[in-house]
C-alpha cells in the first residue's frame, strides 16, 4: 500500500471507533463512514506498519442500513461516527464490536451472560452537556468543535446530539454581540441543560459560587455542582439505574457501596430501592459534598461519603465481611487502576457491579478480574452515546 493508491474492496465489519475494516491482499485497511457488505473504490490516506487508512472514493454497492446523515458537519466533526447508519443497526454493530473485544480478551461468557443491548431513545438531541471551543480568525469568532486534526475549530450552528434547548441557547447567543465580544481565543464554552432550569452556559470554568444544578430523575431529584460529572444521556442513565435496581431487588443487600460515586446517582437508586446503608467514594470534592446532601434527601440516615480515592477505599474493605453488601464501581474512561483491580480481587467481596464507559479498558480489567477468581455473571451493552463511537457496559461479577 502507498498513499494515494486507489483500490477496490468490500467492508468486512466495523471496528471500535466506527471505521469499516477491509482486507486488501492480506493487508488491513480502515475506512471511515462505510458499513459491512459495502463495495467501494477507496484511496489510501496513511500507511502504518500493520494497517493502512483510506477514504471512500466511489461506492459500488451500499448497505441497506445506510441513511442520509442528519448533520452538515458529519465527516469533519469527530464526534459522530454512525450518522450514515440506522440507529438500530449502529447498536448491532457496537454489539458485534463487544463480541470481538470479549474474544480478543480471551473471555467466553457462559450462555445467557451476554444480554441483548439496550438502545435508549432518542438517538439525537439527548446530550445535556456540550463543550464548544472559541477560535478567532480575522474579525470572525468561531464557536464549535475541534475537528479530527485536533487543531481546526469548525463553527457550528447546532449539534444534532445536543438537547434542542441547548441548540436554541446557542442560536440566541450567536445573535448577542456582547456575548461574542466576551469570547477570547482558546476559551471553552460549556452548555448544560436540566429539565428544571433549561439551558445554561459558562465560559471556561463555572463560577465558584454557582448554585448547584437540579436534575429531576424518575426516582427523585439530585443536586449537581456545575463542574462535576453527571450522566449526559437521561434515558441511558435510566437504563443503568434499572439494572442496578433489578440486582438490588434480587439480592436485597443491607449495604450499598458506591465507588466513583459522582453526586451519588447509584446510591440514590439504592436508597430508593430500599437499601438503608450507603457508602459513597468520590474524588471530586464538590461532587462528594453534593452526594452528602443528595443522599440525606433520599432518606439515608447517616450517609457515609468519602471525598477520596476509590482504590484506597477498596483496600480498606479488604477484611470487612461483605456478603451483605452490593458494591458498584463506575470509573472514568481509563477504567480501574491495577491497584483498584487488585483490591477487588483481594477483597472478601463475593460479587460486584462494574459499569464502564470504555469497552477497551473494561476488557483489560475483565481479564484481571477473571484471573483473580471472578466470573462474569451478566454483561449488557447500553448505547449511552448514540451516533458516536462510544458505548457503556453494565457488568456483574460473582465468585
Ligand atoms: C463515570 S463517572 C461516574 C459517576 C457516578 N457513578 C454517576 O453515575 O453519576 C466517574 C466518577 O469518578 C470520579 N473519580 C475519578 N477518579 C476517581 C478516583 N480515583 N477515586 C474516586 N473517584 C474518582 C470522577 O470524579 C467521576 O465523578
mmCIF file of C-alpha atoms in Angstrom, residues 29-388:
data_model
loop_
_atom_site.group_PDB
_atom_site.id
_atom_site.type_symbol
_atom_site.label_atom_id
_atom_site.label_comp_id
_atom_site.label_asym_id
_atom_site.label_seq_id
_atom_site.Cartn_x
_atom_site.Cartn_y
_atom_site.Cartn_z
ATOM 1 C CA UNK A 29 -7.357 -1.107 5.773
ATOM 2 C CA UNK A 30 -9.650 1.103 7.875
ATOM 3 C CA UNK A 31 -12.159 3.279 6.007
ATOM 4 C CA UNK A 32 -14.433 5.709 7.877
ATOM 5 C CA UNK A 33 -18.166 6.122 7.105
ATOM 6 C CA UNK A 34 -18.514 2.714 5.470
ATOM 7 C CA UNK A 35 -20.687 -0.227 6.515
ATOM 8 C CA UNK A 36 -20.330 -4.026 6.409
ATOM 9 C CA UNK A 37 -21.044 -5.519 2.981
ATOM 10 C CA UNK A 38 -20.429 -2.253 1.104
ATOM 11 C CA UNK A 39 -18.243 -2.492 -2.008
ATOM 12 C CA UNK A 40 -16.291 0.580 -2.986
ATOM 13 C CA UNK A 41 -13.230 2.177 -4.507
ATOM 14 C CA UNK A 42 -11.085 3.712 -1.775
ATOM 15 C CA UNK A 43 -7.890 5.765 -1.728
ATOM 16 C CA UNK A 44 -5.052 5.220 0.785
ATOM 17 C CA UNK A 45 -4.515 8.210 3.114
ATOM 18 C CA UNK A 46 -2.000 6.791 5.622
ATOM 19 C CA UNK A 47 0.246 3.735 5.912
ATOM 20 C CA UNK A 48 1.317 2.224 9.244
ATOM 21 C CA UNK A 49 3.376 -0.901 9.848
ATOM 22 C CA UNK A 50 0.401 -3.233 10.379
ATOM 23 C CA UNK A 51 -2.503 -1.420 8.685
ATOM 24 C CA UNK A 52 -3.433 1.444 6.367
ATOM 25 C CA UNK A 53 -6.143 4.092 6.394
ATOM 26 C CA UNK A 54 -8.175 5.057 3.351
ATOM 27 C CA UNK A 55 -11.093 7.234 2.290
ATOM 28 C CA UNK A 56 -14.077 6.164 0.219
ATOM 29 C CA UNK A 57 -13.931 7.462 -3.357
ATOM 30 C CA UNK A 58 -16.917 5.786 -5.040
ATOM 31 C CA UNK A 59 -19.441 3.225 -3.831
ATOM 32 C CA UNK A 60 -20.468 0.229 -5.970
ATOM 33 C CA UNK A 61 -22.910 -1.471 -3.585
ATOM 34 C CA UNK A 62 -24.181 0.335 -0.487
ATOM 35 C CA UNK A 63 -25.669 -1.154 2.668
ATOM 36 C CA UNK A 64 -29.463 -1.260 3.084
ATOM 37 C CA UNK A 65 -28.764 0.235 6.529
ATOM 38 C CA UNK A 66 -27.208 3.396 5.066
ATOM 39 C CA UNK A 67 -29.149 6.612 5.722
ATOM 40 C CA UNK A 68 -28.663 10.309 4.958
ATOM 41 C CA UNK A 69 -26.520 11.848 7.767
ATOM 42 C CA UNK A 70 -28.536 14.335 9.848
ATOM 43 C CA UNK A 71 -25.665 16.829 10.189
ATOM 44 C CA UNK A 72 -23.763 19.015 7.690
ATOM 45 C CA UNK A 73 -20.538 18.595 9.719
ATOM 46 C CA UNK A 74 -20.563 14.773 9.586
ATOM 47 C CA UNK A 75 -17.204 13.521 8.339
ATOM 48 C CA UNK A 76 -15.320 16.612 9.523
ATOM 49 C CA UNK A 77 -16.504 16.680 13.124
ATOM 50 C CA UNK A 78 -15.034 13.708 15.039
ATOM 51 C CA UNK A 79 -17.968 13.435 17.459
ATOM 52 C CA UNK A 80 -20.421 11.378 15.387
ATOM 53 C CA UNK A 81 -19.296 8.178 13.669
ATOM 54 C CA UNK A 82 -22.590 6.484 12.763
ATOM 55 C CA UNK A 83 -24.865 9.194 11.316
ATOM 56 C CA UNK A 84 -24.716 7.295 7.996
ATOM 57 C CA UNK A 85 -26.339 4.182 9.593
ATOM 58 C CA UNK A 86 -29.777 3.482 11.070
ATOM 59 C CA UNK A 87 -29.732 3.655 14.879
ATOM 60 C CA UNK A 88 -30.814 0.045 15.485
ATOM 61 C CA UNK A 89 -28.071 -1.107 13.104
ATOM 62 C CA UNK A 90 -25.474 1.084 14.878
ATOM 63 C CA UNK A 91 -26.361 -0.696 18.132
ATOM 64 C CA UNK A 92 -25.977 -4.088 16.384
ATOM 65 C CA UNK A 93 -22.550 -3.028 15.088
ATOM 66 C CA UNK A 94 -21.474 -1.993 18.590
ATOM 67 C CA UNK A 95 -22.702 -5.334 19.975
ATOM 68 C CA UNK A 96 -20.540 -7.126 17.372
ATOM 69 C CA UNK A 97 -17.561 -4.982 18.446
ATOM 70 C CA UNK A 98 -18.162 -6.029 22.054
ATOM 71 C CA UNK A 99 -18.208 -9.702 20.988
ATOM 72 C CA UNK A 100 -14.854 -9.125 19.209
ATOM 73 C CA UNK A 101 -13.434 -7.473 22.311
ATOM 74 C CA UNK A 102 -14.532 -10.382 24.517
ATOM 75 C CA UNK A 103 -12.894 -12.862 22.132
ATOM 76 C CA UNK A 104 -9.664 -10.821 21.993
ATOM 77 C CA UNK A 105 -9.600 -10.684 25.806
ATOM 78 C CA UNK A 106 -9.991 -14.471 25.906
ATOM 79 C CA UNK A 107 -13.317 -14.123 27.756
ATOM 80 C CA UNK A 108 -16.008 -16.560 26.790
ATOM 81 C CA UNK A 109 -19.160 -15.631 28.686
ATOM 82 C CA UNK A 110 -21.342 -18.620 29.574
ATOM 83 C CA UNK A 111 -24.638 -18.875 27.665
ATOM 84 C CA UNK A 112 -27.142 -16.237 28.804
ATOM 85 C CA UNK A 113 -24.488 -13.938 30.347
ATOM 86 C CA UNK A 114 -24.341 -11.550 27.398
ATOM 87 C CA UNK A 115 -27.772 -9.895 27.325
ATOM 88 C CA UNK A 116 -29.396 -8.065 24.416
ATOM 89 C CA UNK A 117 -28.159 -4.471 24.019
ATOM 90 C CA UNK A 118 -30.223 -1.501 25.172
ATOM 91 C CA UNK A 119 -30.737 1.354 22.678
ATOM 92 C CA UNK A 120 -32.015 4.376 24.649
ATOM 93 C CA UNK A 121 -34.286 6.816 22.837
ATOM 94 C CA UNK A 122 -33.988 9.360 21.362
ATOM 95 C CA UNK A 123 -30.747 8.809 19.433
ATOM 96 C CA UNK A 124 -30.410 12.551 18.713
ATOM 97 C CA UNK A 125 -30.908 15.587 20.955
ATOM 98 C CA UNK A 126 -30.031 13.534 24.052
ATOM 99 C CA UNK A 127 -26.925 15.319 25.360
ATOM 100 C CA UNK A 128 -27.475 17.551 28.381
ATOM 101 C CA UNK A 129 -23.961 18.981 28.002
ATOM 102 C CA UNK A 130 -21.680 20.067 25.170
ATOM 103 C CA UNK A 131 -18.376 21.947 25.242
ATOM 104 C CA UNK A 132 -17.564 24.283 22.328
ATOM 105 C CA UNK A 133 -14.234 25.986 21.656
ATOM 106 C CA UNK A 134 -13.527 29.561 20.598
ATOM 107 C CA UNK A 135 -11.278 30.363 17.661
ATOM 108 C CA UNK A 136 -10.826 33.895 16.316
ATOM 109 C CA UNK A 137 -9.994 34.277 12.621
ATOM 110 C CA UNK A 138 -9.622 37.830 11.289
ATOM 111 C CA UNK A 139 -12.603 39.655 12.717
ATOM 112 C CA UNK A 140 -14.649 36.461 12.995
ATOM 113 C CA UNK A 141 -15.418 34.477 16.132
ATOM 114 C CA UNK A 142 -15.778 30.761 15.544
ATOM 115 C CA UNK A 143 -17.573 28.712 18.194
ATOM 116 C CA UNK A 144 -17.564 24.990 17.581
ATOM 117 C CA UNK A 145 -15.903 21.615 17.949
ATOM 118 C CA UNK A 146 -12.230 20.818 17.432
ATOM 119 C CA UNK A 147 -12.077 18.740 14.267
ATOM 120 C CA UNK A 148 -10.394 15.399 13.652
ATOM 121 C CA UNK A 149 -6.999 17.065 13.001
ATOM 122 C CA UNK A 150 -7.041 18.249 16.666
ATOM 123 C CA UNK A 151 -6.452 21.904 15.673
ATOM 124 C CA UNK A 152 -9.145 23.273 13.357
ATOM 125 C CA UNK A 153 -12.269 24.598 15.054
ATOM 126 C CA UNK A 154 -15.370 24.428 12.856
ATOM 127 C CA UNK A 155 -18.041 26.957 13.637
ATOM 128 C CA UNK A 156 -21.252 25.057 14.297
ATOM 129 C CA UNK A 157 -24.805 26.383 14.114
ATOM 130 C CA UNK A 158 -26.216 23.443 16.072
ATOM 131 C CA UNK A 159 -25.191 19.974 17.231
ATOM 132 C CA UNK A 160 -27.693 17.185 16.499
ATOM 133 C CA UNK A 161 -26.606 15.339 19.657
ATOM 134 C CA UNK A 162 -27.321 18.320 21.931
ATOM 135 C CA UNK A 163 -30.677 18.774 23.605
ATOM 136 C CA UNK A 164 -32.836 21.169 21.498
ATOM 137 C CA UNK A 165 -32.817 23.708 24.363
ATOM 138 C CA UNK A 166 -29.006 23.828 24.163
ATOM 139 C CA UNK A 167 -29.170 24.466 20.410
ATOM 140 C CA UNK A 168 -31.784 27.211 20.987
ATOM 141 C CA UNK A 169 -29.492 28.851 23.595
ATOM 142 C CA UNK A 170 -26.564 28.632 21.167
ATOM 143 C CA UNK A 171 -28.645 30.284 18.402
ATOM 144 C CA UNK A 172 -29.724 33.034 20.828
ATOM 145 C CA UNK A 173 -26.127 33.721 21.912
ATOM 146 C CA UNK A 174 -24.889 33.833 18.334
ATOM 147 C CA UNK A 175 -27.114 36.892 17.867
ATOM 148 C CA UNK A 176 -25.830 38.546 21.067
ATOM 149 C CA UNK A 177 -22.947 40.922 20.239
ATOM 150 C CA UNK A 178 -21.868 41.402 23.863
ATOM 151 C CA UNK A 179 -21.605 37.621 24.337
ATOM 152 C CA UNK A 180 -19.500 37.270 21.162
ATOM 153 C CA UNK A 181 -17.204 40.111 22.329
ATOM 154 C CA UNK A 182 -16.698 38.335 25.657
ATOM 155 C CA UNK A 183 -15.164 35.313 23.924
ATOM 156 C CA UNK A 184 -11.394 35.032 23.700
ATOM 157 C CA UNK A 185 -9.171 32.776 21.632
ATOM 158 C CA UNK A 186 -8.852 29.286 23.136
ATOM 159 C CA UNK A 187 -11.795 29.685 25.505
ATOM 160 C CA UNK A 188 -14.210 26.817 26.162
ATOM 161 C CA UNK A 189 -17.923 27.479 26.376
ATOM 162 C CA UNK A 190 -19.886 24.754 28.185
ATOM 163 C CA UNK A 191 -23.613 24.414 27.588
ATOM 164 C CA UNK A 192 -25.563 22.440 30.168
ATOM 165 C CA UNK A 193 -29.266 21.668 30.279
ATOM 166 C CA UNK A 194 -31.564 20.399 33.027
ATOM 167 C CA UNK A 195 -35.318 19.826 32.816
ATOM 168 C CA UNK A 196 -35.869 22.118 35.814
ATOM 169 C CA UNK A 197 -33.605 25.004 34.794
ATOM 170 C CA UNK A 198 -33.420 24.828 30.978
ATOM 171 C CA UNK A 199 -30.146 25.564 29.161
ATOM 172 C CA UNK A 200 -27.356 27.494 30.814
ATOM 173 C CA UNK A 201 -23.706 28.122 29.879
ATOM 174 C CA UNK A 202 -20.371 29.224 31.276
ATOM 175 C CA UNK A 203 -17.069 30.322 29.794
ATOM 176 C CA UNK A 204 -14.067 28.154 30.785
ATOM 177 C CA UNK A 205 -14.818 27.143 34.408
ATOM 178 C CA UNK A 206 -18.199 27.652 36.120
ATOM 179 C CA UNK A 207 -18.258 30.376 38.811
ATOM 180 C CA UNK A 208 -17.018 29.016 42.159
ATOM 181 C CA UNK A 209 -20.212 30.085 43.876
ATOM 182 C CA UNK A 210 -22.526 28.861 41.080
ATOM 183 C CA UNK A 211 -25.662 27.285 42.517
ATOM 184 C CA UNK A 212 -25.965 23.530 42.104
ATOM 185 C CA UNK A 213 -27.972 22.319 39.114
ATOM 186 C CA UNK A 214 -31.110 20.333 39.889
ATOM 187 C CA UNK A 215 -31.578 17.080 37.975
ATOM 188 C CA UNK A 216 -35.073 15.585 38.038
ATOM 189 C CA UNK A 217 -34.912 11.787 37.741
ATOM 190 C CA UNK A 218 -37.705 9.205 37.648
ATOM 191 C CA UNK A 219 -36.822 8.340 41.273
ATOM 192 C CA UNK A 220 -36.210 11.842 42.667
ATOM 193 C CA UNK A 221 -34.088 14.991 42.469
ATOM 194 C CA UNK A 222 -30.298 15.232 42.577
ATOM 195 C CA UNK A 223 -28.226 18.389 43.061
ATOM 196 C CA UNK A 224 -25.161 18.617 40.831
ATOM 197 C CA UNK A 225 -22.325 21.165 41.031
ATOM 198 C CA UNK A 226 -21.835 22.701 37.546
ATOM 199 C CA UNK A 227 -18.283 21.394 37.206
ATOM 200 C CA UNK A 228 -18.996 17.852 38.422
ATOM 201 C CA UNK A 229 -19.735 14.708 36.449
ATOM 202 C CA UNK A 230 -23.301 13.853 35.639
ATOM 203 C CA UNK A 231 -24.605 11.278 33.130
ATOM 204 C CA UNK A 232 -25.130 13.063 29.774
ATOM 205 C CA UNK A 233 -27.974 10.915 28.456
ATOM 206 C CA UNK A 234 -31.045 10.739 30.732
ATOM 207 C CA UNK A 235 -32.566 7.671 29.018
ATOM 208 C CA UNK A 236 -29.237 5.812 29.075
ATOM 209 C CA UNK A 237 -28.736 6.660 32.753
ATOM 210 C CA UNK A 238 -32.263 5.411 33.495
ATOM 211 C CA UNK A 239 -31.374 2.100 31.791
ATOM 212 C CA UNK A 240 -28.315 1.718 34.073
ATOM 213 C CA UNK A 241 -30.431 2.654 37.115
ATOM 214 C CA UNK A 242 -32.928 -0.086 36.148
ATOM 215 C CA UNK A 243 -30.099 -2.662 36.012
ATOM 216 C CA UNK A 244 -28.820 -1.650 39.464
ATOM 217 C CA UNK A 245 -32.367 -1.648 40.915
ATOM 218 C CA UNK A 246 -33.024 -5.134 39.467
ATOM 219 C CA UNK A 247 -29.892 -6.536 41.172
ATOM 220 C CA UNK A 248 -30.855 -4.866 44.447
ATOM 221 C CA UNK A 249 -34.343 -6.420 44.212
ATOM 222 C CA UNK A 250 -32.793 -9.839 43.553
ATOM 223 C CA UNK A 251 -30.047 -9.743 46.224
ATOM 224 C CA UNK A 252 -31.567 -7.475 48.891
ATOM 225 C CA UNK A 253 -28.232 -6.120 50.173
ATOM 226 C CA UNK A 254 -28.169 -4.408 53.572
ATOM 227 C CA UNK A 255 -25.480 -2.002 52.350
ATOM 228 C CA UNK A 256 -24.654 -0.317 49.031
ATOM 229 C CA UNK A 257 -21.048 0.701 48.355
ATOM 230 C CA UNK A 258 -20.786 3.226 45.521
ATOM 231 C CA UNK A 259 -17.230 3.749 44.274
ATOM 232 C CA UNK A 260 -16.566 6.555 41.749
ATOM 233 C CA UNK A 261 -19.897 7.834 43.005
ATOM 234 C CA UNK A 262 -20.169 11.302 41.418
ATOM 235 C CA UNK A 263 -23.074 13.080 43.134
ATOM 236 C CA UNK A 264 -24.433 9.727 44.324
ATOM 237 C CA UNK A 265 -26.545 8.682 41.333
ATOM 238 C CA UNK A 266 -26.394 4.924 42.011
ATOM 239 C CA UNK A 267 -26.552 5.377 45.809
ATOM 240 C CA UNK A 268 -29.799 7.292 45.261
ATOM 241 C CA UNK A 269 -31.077 4.368 43.164
ATOM 242 C CA UNK A 270 -30.179 2.010 46.027
ATOM 243 C CA UNK A 271 -31.840 4.167 48.688
ATOM 244 C CA UNK A 272 -34.941 4.467 46.521
ATOM 245 C CA UNK A 273 -34.924 0.658 46.167
ATOM 246 C CA UNK A 274 -34.965 0.279 49.967
ATOM 247 C CA UNK A 275 -31.279 -0.182 50.911
ATOM 248 C CA UNK A 276 -30.736 1.609 54.227
ATOM 249 C CA UNK A 277 -26.991 1.987 54.449
ATOM 250 C CA UNK A 278 -24.769 3.591 51.795
ATOM 251 C CA UNK A 279 -21.082 4.355 51.456
ATOM 252 C CA UNK A 280 -20.088 6.610 48.544
ATOM 253 C CA UNK A 281 -16.500 7.380 47.500
ATOM 254 C CA UNK A 282 -15.737 10.180 45.044
ATOM 255 C CA UNK A 283 -12.516 12.107 44.392
ATOM 256 C CA UNK A 284 -14.147 15.386 43.245
ATOM 257 C CA UNK A 285 -14.802 17.263 46.486
ATOM 258 C CA UNK A 286 -17.676 19.325 45.104
ATOM 259 C CA UNK A 287 -19.410 16.152 43.851
ATOM 260 C CA UNK A 288 -18.798 14.442 47.216
ATOM 261 C CA UNK A 289 -20.361 17.428 49.034
ATOM 262 C CA UNK A 290 -23.396 17.209 46.718
ATOM 263 C CA UNK A 291 -23.565 13.434 47.290
ATOM 264 C CA UNK A 292 -23.717 14.029 51.065
ATOM 265 C CA UNK A 293 -26.609 16.452 50.553
ATOM 266 C CA UNK A 294 -28.400 14.238 47.997
ATOM 267 C CA UNK A 295 -28.199 11.032 50.000
ATOM 268 C CA UNK A 296 -29.678 12.712 53.072
ATOM 269 C CA UNK A 297 -32.519 13.928 50.849
ATOM 270 C CA UNK A 298 -33.022 10.358 49.682
ATOM 271 C CA UNK A 299 -33.527 9.292 53.277
ATOM 272 C CA UNK A 300 -30.101 7.876 54.182
ATOM 273 C CA UNK A 301 -29.938 8.010 57.961
ATOM 274 C CA UNK A 302 -26.226 8.507 58.138
ATOM 275 C CA UNK A 303 -24.725 8.513 54.630
ATOM 276 C CA UNK A 304 -21.021 7.873 54.651
ATOM 277 C CA UNK A 305 -19.407 9.886 51.850
ATOM 278 C CA UNK A 306 -15.644 9.847 51.453
ATOM 279 C CA UNK A 307 -14.046 12.534 49.291
ATOM 280 C CA UNK A 308 -11.089 10.442 48.219
ATOM 281 C CA UNK A 309 -9.609 7.682 46.098
ATOM 282 C CA UNK A 310 -11.788 4.650 45.335
ATOM 283 C CA UNK A 311 -8.799 2.260 45.223
ATOM 284 C CA UNK A 312 -7.762 3.337 48.752
ATOM 285 C CA UNK A 313 -11.332 2.780 49.967
ATOM 286 C CA UNK A 314 -11.318 -0.651 48.323
ATOM 287 C CA UNK A 315 -8.103 -1.579 50.125
ATOM 288 C CA UNK A 316 -9.719 -0.728 53.454
ATOM 289 C CA UNK A 317 -12.639 -3.049 52.605
ATOM 290 C CA UNK A 318 -10.205 -5.958 52.392
ATOM 291 C CA UNK A 319 -11.072 -7.552 55.709
ATOM 292 C CA UNK A 320 -14.616 -6.317 56.126
ATOM 293 C CA UNK A 321 -17.261 -9.020 55.821
ATOM 294 C CA UNK A 322 -19.016 -8.035 52.630
ATOM 295 C CA UNK A 323 -21.565 -10.712 51.917
ATOM 296 C CA UNK A 324 -24.444 -8.386 52.818
ATOM 297 C CA UNK A 325 -23.113 -5.528 50.649
ATOM 298 C CA UNK A 326 -23.571 -4.736 46.969
ATOM 299 C CA UNK A 327 -20.636 -2.791 45.579
ATOM 300 C CA UNK A 328 -20.557 -0.774 42.341
ATOM 301 C CA UNK A 329 -17.521 0.625 40.549
ATOM 302 C CA UNK A 330 -18.120 3.183 37.788
ATOM 303 C CA UNK A 331 -14.672 4.592 36.945
ATOM 304 C CA UNK A 332 -13.810 7.195 34.279
ATOM 305 C CA UNK A 333 -12.659 6.148 30.778
ATOM 306 C CA UNK A 334 -9.256 4.926 31.997
ATOM 307 C CA UNK A 335 -11.021 2.110 33.866
ATOM 308 C CA UNK A 336 -9.753 0.549 37.083
ATOM 309 C CA UNK A 337 -6.177 1.160 38.099
ATOM 310 C CA UNK A 338 -4.159 -2.009 38.719
ATOM 311 C CA UNK A 339 -4.331 -1.117 42.419
ATOM 312 C CA UNK A 340 -8.150 -0.943 42.303
ATOM 313 C CA UNK A 341 -8.460 -4.224 40.349
ATOM 314 C CA UNK A 342 -6.111 -5.975 42.795
ATOM 315 C CA UNK A 343 -8.016 -4.577 45.771
ATOM 316 C CA UNK A 344 -11.218 -6.037 44.278
ATOM 317 C CA UNK A 345 -9.725 -9.470 43.679
ATOM 318 C CA UNK A 346 -8.063 -9.380 47.123
ATOM 319 C CA UNK A 347 -11.267 -8.396 48.925
ATOM 320 C CA UNK A 348 -13.807 -10.586 50.687
ATOM 321 C CA UNK A 349 -16.488 -9.485 48.220
ATOM 322 C CA UNK A 350 -18.414 -12.283 46.584
ATOM 323 C CA UNK A 351 -19.876 -10.040 43.863
ATOM 324 C CA UNK A 352 -19.826 -6.508 42.477
ATOM 325 C CA UNK A 353 -21.146 -4.374 39.624
ATOM 326 C CA UNK A 354 -18.695 -2.828 37.156
ATOM 327 C CA UNK A 355 -20.124 -0.050 34.964
ATOM 328 C CA UNK A 356 -17.813 1.187 32.239
ATOM 329 C CA UNK A 357 -17.901 3.864 29.535
ATOM 330 C CA UNK A 358 -14.895 2.376 27.740
ATOM 331 C CA UNK A 359 -15.070 -1.223 26.458
ATOM 332 C CA UNK A 360 -11.319 -1.285 25.775
ATOM 333 C CA UNK A 361 -10.302 -0.603 29.398
ATOM 334 C CA UNK A 362 -13.201 -2.747 30.636
ATOM 335 C CA UNK A 363 -11.829 -5.703 28.608
ATOM 336 C CA UNK A 364 -8.349 -5.163 30.093
ATOM 337 C CA UNK A 365 -9.813 -5.057 33.618
ATOM 338 C CA UNK A 366 -12.099 -8.024 32.895
ATOM 339 C CA UNK A 367 -9.014 -10.160 32.171
ATOM 340 C CA UNK A 368 -7.505 -9.129 35.522
ATOM 341 C CA UNK A 369 -10.751 -9.806 37.390
ATOM 342 C CA UNK A 370 -11.196 -13.217 35.742
ATOM 343 C CA UNK A 371 -7.589 -14.104 36.602
ATOM 344 C CA UNK A 372 -8.281 -13.020 40.180
ATOM 345 C CA UNK A 373 -11.142 -15.504 40.535
ATOM 346 C CA UNK A 374 -14.250 -13.572 39.491
ATOM 347 C CA UNK A 375 -16.696 -14.836 36.851
ATOM 348 C CA UNK A 376 -18.715 -12.652 34.535
ATOM 349 C CA UNK A 377 -22.323 -13.240 35.530
ATOM 350 C CA UNK A 378 -24.067 -10.593 33.417
ATOM 351 C CA UNK A 379 -22.962 -8.230 30.654
ATOM 352 C CA UNK A 380 -25.151 -5.732 28.856
ATOM 353 C CA UNK A 381 -24.276 -3.038 26.348
ATOM 354 C CA UNK A 382 -26.149 0.242 26.851
ATOM 355 C CA UNK A 383 -25.823 2.501 23.815
ATOM 356 C CA UNK A 384 -25.426 5.538 26.050
ATOM 357 C CA UNK A 385 -23.807 7.705 23.372
ATOM 358 C CA UNK A 386 -25.824 7.111 20.169
ATOM 359 C CA UNK A 387 -24.219 8.126 16.847
ATOM 360 C CA UNK A 388 -20.736 8.395 18.446
#
